[in-house]
Short mmCIF file of C-alpha atoms in Angstrom, two decimals:
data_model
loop_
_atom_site.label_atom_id
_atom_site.label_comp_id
_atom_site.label_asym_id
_atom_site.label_seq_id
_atom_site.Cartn_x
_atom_site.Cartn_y
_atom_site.Cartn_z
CA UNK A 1 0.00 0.00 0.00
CA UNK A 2 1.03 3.37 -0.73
CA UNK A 3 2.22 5.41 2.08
CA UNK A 4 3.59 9.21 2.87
CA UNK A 5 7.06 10.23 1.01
CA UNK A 6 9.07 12.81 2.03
CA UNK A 7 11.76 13.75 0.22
CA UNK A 8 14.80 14.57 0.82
CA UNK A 9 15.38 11.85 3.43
CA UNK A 10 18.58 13.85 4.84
CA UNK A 11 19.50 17.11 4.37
CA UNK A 12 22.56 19.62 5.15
CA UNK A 13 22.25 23.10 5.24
CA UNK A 14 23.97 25.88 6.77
CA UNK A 15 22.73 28.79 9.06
CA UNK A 16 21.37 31.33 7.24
CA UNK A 17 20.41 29.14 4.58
CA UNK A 18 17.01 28.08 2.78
CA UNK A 19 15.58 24.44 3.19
CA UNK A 20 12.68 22.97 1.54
CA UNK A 21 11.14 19.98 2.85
CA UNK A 22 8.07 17.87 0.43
CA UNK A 23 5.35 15.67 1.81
CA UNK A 24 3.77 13.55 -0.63
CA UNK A 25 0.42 12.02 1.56
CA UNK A 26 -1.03 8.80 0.79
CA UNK A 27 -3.64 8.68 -2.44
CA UNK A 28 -7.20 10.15 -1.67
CA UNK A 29 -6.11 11.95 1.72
CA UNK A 30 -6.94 15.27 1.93
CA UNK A 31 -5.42 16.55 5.06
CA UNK A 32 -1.75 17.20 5.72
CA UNK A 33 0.22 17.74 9.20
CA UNK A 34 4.01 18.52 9.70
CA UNK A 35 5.82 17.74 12.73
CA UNK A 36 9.00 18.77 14.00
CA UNK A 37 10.87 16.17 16.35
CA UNK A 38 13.81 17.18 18.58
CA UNK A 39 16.60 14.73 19.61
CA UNK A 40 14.61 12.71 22.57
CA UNK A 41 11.82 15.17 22.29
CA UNK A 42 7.90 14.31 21.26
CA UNK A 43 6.87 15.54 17.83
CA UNK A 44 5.82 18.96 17.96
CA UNK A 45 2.44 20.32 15.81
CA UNK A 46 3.38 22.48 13.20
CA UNK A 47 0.85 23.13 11.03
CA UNK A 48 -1.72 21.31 9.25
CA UNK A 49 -3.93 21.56 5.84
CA UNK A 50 -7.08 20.48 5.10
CA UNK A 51 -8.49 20.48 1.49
CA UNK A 52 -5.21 22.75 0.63
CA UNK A 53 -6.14 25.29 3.48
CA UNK A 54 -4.83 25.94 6.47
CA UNK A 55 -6.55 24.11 8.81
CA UNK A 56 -4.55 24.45 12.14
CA UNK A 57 -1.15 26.19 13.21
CA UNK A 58 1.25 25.22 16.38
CA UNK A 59 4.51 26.45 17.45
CA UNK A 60 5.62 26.94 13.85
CA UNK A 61 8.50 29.74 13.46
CA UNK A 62 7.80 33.24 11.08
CA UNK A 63 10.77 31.97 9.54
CA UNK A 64 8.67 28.58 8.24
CA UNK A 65 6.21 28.57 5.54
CA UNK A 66 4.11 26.05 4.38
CA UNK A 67 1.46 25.23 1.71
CA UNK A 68 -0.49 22.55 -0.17
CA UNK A 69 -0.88 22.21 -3.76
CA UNK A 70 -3.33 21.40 -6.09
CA UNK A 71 -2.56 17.76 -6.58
CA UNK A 72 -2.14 17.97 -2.39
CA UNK A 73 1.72 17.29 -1.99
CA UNK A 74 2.67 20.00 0.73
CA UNK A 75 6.07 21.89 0.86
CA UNK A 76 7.53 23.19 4.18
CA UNK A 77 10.03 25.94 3.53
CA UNK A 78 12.55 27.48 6.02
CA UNK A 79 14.44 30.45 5.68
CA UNK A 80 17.04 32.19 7.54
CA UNK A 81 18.13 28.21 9.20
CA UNK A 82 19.32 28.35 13.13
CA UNK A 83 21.17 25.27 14.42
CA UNK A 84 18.44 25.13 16.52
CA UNK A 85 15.81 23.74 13.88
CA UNK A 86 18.21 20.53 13.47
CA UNK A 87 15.54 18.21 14.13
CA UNK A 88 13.74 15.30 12.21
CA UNK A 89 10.72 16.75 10.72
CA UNK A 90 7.74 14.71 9.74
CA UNK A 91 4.50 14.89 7.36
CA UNK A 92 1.18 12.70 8.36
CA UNK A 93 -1.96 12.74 6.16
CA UNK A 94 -5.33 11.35 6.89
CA UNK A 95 -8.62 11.50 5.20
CA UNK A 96 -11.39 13.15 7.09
CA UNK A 97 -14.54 12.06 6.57
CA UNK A 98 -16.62 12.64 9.55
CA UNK A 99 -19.07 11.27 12.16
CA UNK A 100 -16.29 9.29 13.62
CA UNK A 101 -15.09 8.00 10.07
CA UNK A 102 -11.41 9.47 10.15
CA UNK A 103 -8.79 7.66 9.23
CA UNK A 104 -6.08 7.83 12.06
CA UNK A 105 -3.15 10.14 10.53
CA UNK A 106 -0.31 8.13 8.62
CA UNK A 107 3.07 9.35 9.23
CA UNK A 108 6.00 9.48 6.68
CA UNK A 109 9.71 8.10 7.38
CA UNK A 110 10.67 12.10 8.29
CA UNK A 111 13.30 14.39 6.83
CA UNK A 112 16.26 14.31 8.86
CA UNK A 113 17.57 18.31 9.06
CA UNK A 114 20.97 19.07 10.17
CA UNK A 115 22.12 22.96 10.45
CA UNK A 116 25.62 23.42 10.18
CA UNK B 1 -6.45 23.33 24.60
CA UNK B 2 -5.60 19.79 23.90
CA UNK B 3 -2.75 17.92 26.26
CA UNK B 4 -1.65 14.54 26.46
CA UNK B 5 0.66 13.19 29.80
CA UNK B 6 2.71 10.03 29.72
CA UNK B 7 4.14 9.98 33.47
CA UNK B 8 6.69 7.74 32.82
CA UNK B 9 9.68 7.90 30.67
CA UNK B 10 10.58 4.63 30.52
CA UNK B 11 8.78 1.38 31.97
CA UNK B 12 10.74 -2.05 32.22
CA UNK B 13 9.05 -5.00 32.45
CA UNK B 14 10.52 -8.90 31.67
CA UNK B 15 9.78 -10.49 28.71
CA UNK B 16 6.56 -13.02 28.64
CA UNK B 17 5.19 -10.19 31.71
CA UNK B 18 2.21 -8.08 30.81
CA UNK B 19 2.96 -4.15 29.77
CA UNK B 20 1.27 -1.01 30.52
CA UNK B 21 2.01 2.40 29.39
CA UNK B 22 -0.24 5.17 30.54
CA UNK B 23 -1.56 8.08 28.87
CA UNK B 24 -4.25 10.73 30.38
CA UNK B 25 -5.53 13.55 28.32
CA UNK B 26 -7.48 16.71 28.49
CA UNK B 27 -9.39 18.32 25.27
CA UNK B 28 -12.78 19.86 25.46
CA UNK B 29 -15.35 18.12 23.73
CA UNK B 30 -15.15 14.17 23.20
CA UNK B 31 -11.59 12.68 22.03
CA UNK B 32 -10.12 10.83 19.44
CA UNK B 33 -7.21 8.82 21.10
CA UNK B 34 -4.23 7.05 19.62
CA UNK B 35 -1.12 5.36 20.72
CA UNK B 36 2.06 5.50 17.91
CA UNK B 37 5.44 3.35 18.43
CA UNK B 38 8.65 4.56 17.16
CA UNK B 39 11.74 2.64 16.70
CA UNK B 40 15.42 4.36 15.95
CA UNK B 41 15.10 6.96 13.26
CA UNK B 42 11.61 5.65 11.89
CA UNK B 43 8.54 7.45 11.60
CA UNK B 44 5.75 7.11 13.39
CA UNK B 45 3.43 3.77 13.50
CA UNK B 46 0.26 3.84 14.16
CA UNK B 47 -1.16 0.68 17.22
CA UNK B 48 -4.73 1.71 17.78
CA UNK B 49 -7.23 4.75 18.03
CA UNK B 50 -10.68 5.23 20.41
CA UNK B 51 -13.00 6.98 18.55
CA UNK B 52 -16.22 5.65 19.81
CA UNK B 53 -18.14 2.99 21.00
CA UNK B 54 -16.30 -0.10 22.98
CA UNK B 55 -14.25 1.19 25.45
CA UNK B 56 -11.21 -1.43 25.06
CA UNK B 57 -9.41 -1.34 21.83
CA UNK B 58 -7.84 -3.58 19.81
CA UNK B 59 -4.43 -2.60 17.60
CA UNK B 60 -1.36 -4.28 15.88
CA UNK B 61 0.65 -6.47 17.73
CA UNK B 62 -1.47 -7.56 20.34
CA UNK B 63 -1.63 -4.31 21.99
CA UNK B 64 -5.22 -2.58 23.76
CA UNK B 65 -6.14 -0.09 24.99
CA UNK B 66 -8.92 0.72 27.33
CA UNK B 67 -10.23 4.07 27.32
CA UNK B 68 -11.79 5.34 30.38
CA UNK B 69 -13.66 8.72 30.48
CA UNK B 70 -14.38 9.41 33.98
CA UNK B 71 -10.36 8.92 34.66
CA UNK B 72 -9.54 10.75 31.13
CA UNK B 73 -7.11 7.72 30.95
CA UNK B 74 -5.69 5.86 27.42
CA UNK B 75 -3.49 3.10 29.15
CA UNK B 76 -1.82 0.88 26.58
CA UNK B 77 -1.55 -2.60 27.36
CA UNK B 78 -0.35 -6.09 26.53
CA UNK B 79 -0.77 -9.58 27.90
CA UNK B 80 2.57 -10.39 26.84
CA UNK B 81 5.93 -8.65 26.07
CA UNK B 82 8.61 -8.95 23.22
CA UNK B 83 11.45 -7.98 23.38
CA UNK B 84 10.64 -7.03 20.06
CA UNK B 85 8.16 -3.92 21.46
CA UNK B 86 10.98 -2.41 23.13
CA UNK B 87 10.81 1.12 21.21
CA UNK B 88 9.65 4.70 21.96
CA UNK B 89 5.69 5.10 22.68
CA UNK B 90 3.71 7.96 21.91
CA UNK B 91 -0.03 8.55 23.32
CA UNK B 92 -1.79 11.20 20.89
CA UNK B 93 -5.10 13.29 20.91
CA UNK B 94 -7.51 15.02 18.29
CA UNK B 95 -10.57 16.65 19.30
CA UNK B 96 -13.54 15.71 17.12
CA UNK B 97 -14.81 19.04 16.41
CA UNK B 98 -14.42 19.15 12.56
CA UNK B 99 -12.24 22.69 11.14
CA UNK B 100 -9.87 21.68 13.83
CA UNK B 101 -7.73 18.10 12.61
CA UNK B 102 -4.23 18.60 15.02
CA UNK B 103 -3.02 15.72 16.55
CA UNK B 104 -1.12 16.47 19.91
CA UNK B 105 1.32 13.96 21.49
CA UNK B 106 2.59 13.26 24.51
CA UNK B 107 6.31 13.39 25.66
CA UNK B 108 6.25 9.29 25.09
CA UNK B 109 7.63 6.44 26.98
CA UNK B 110 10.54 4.55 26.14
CA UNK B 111 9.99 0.98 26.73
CA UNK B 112 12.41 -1.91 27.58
CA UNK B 113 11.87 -5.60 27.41
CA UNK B 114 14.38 -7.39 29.13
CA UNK B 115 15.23 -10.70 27.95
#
């Protein structure tokens, strides 16, 4: 079965830099989420899309932006990188269908950020 | 505002023993509940979710869960432990209120299965 890609797997940027992260969700899923996950930390809520809007926002940084496209794939972009947002950072999608009919969300294998 | 508490941050128990990992919550309006595992620089993998009706749920890998309103509890359990299930354990919560799809986790419990 198809699941969530994220691409690049790794990446190495350096402070001050520009990093773009992509989120590919599973077929037929409409909603989006993006997680940031600290060494030995829980996954911290970003933000999330729903039918290509924003649907919710967490502790995500001015210095992130984020959308969804038409064909849904979602793009996280960072500018102006800190050492500090070395982390693994994840997508999810799930399909929302209501009265209880959800799908649970479906996590990708995470893009693994490193700030030099 | 949703929360999610996992008291412990890691729980031992021998392998063949029965496991429990707790999870308590607080989010206006009725839950949805998961439990994820993670394992070394994997994403996350989904067990089981409550979203209504029987109160003990059934996931992957033998695991439950019984969810338990009056106690705002989640606890995941198993009969039996592998050392196999040692990995990282995450409780999660949505609310149900559509507009509003975040999932919030807890700070997760490492678990060891000793051989």
């Amino acid at each position: 079965a198809a699941g969530v890609i994220q691409s690049p797997r790794h990446l190495i940027k350096e402070k001050r830099e520009t990093a773009t992260l992509k989120c590919y969700p599973i077929p037929r899923h409409d909603t989006v989420y993006w997680y940031q996950q600290g060494p030995g930390q829980d996954p911290q809520f970003l933000i999330s899309f729903y039918e290509k809007m924003q649907s919710d926002k967490g502790s995500i940084p001015d210095r992130f932006s984020a959308q969804q496209f038409s064909d849904y794939h979602s793009e996280l972009n960072m500018s102006s990188l800190e050492l500090g947002d070395s982390a693994l950072y994840f997508c999810a999608s799930s399909l929302i269908v209501g009265t209880g009919r959800d799908t649970e969300a479906f996590f990708g294998q995470g893009t693994r950020l490193t700030v030099v | 505002a949703q929360s999610v508490a996992q008291p412990e941050d890691q729980v031992n128990v021998a392998e063949g023993n029965p496991l429990t990992v707790k999870c308590t919550y607080s989010v206006s309006g009725n839950p949805y509940l998961f439990w994820y595992v993670q394992y070394p620089n994997r994403g996350l993998q989904f067990l089981l979710k409550y979203i209504t009706g029987d109160n003990l749920v059934k996931g992957s890998y033998g695991f439950e869960a019984e969810f338990n309103k009056s106690q705002t509890s989640f606890h995941l359990k198993k009969p039996s432990a592998l050392v196999s299930d040692s990995a990282l354990y995450f409780c999660a919560v949505r609310r149900s209120t559509s507009g509003t799809y975040k999932y919030i986790f807890g700070t997760g419990t490492r678990l060891k299965v000793l051989a």
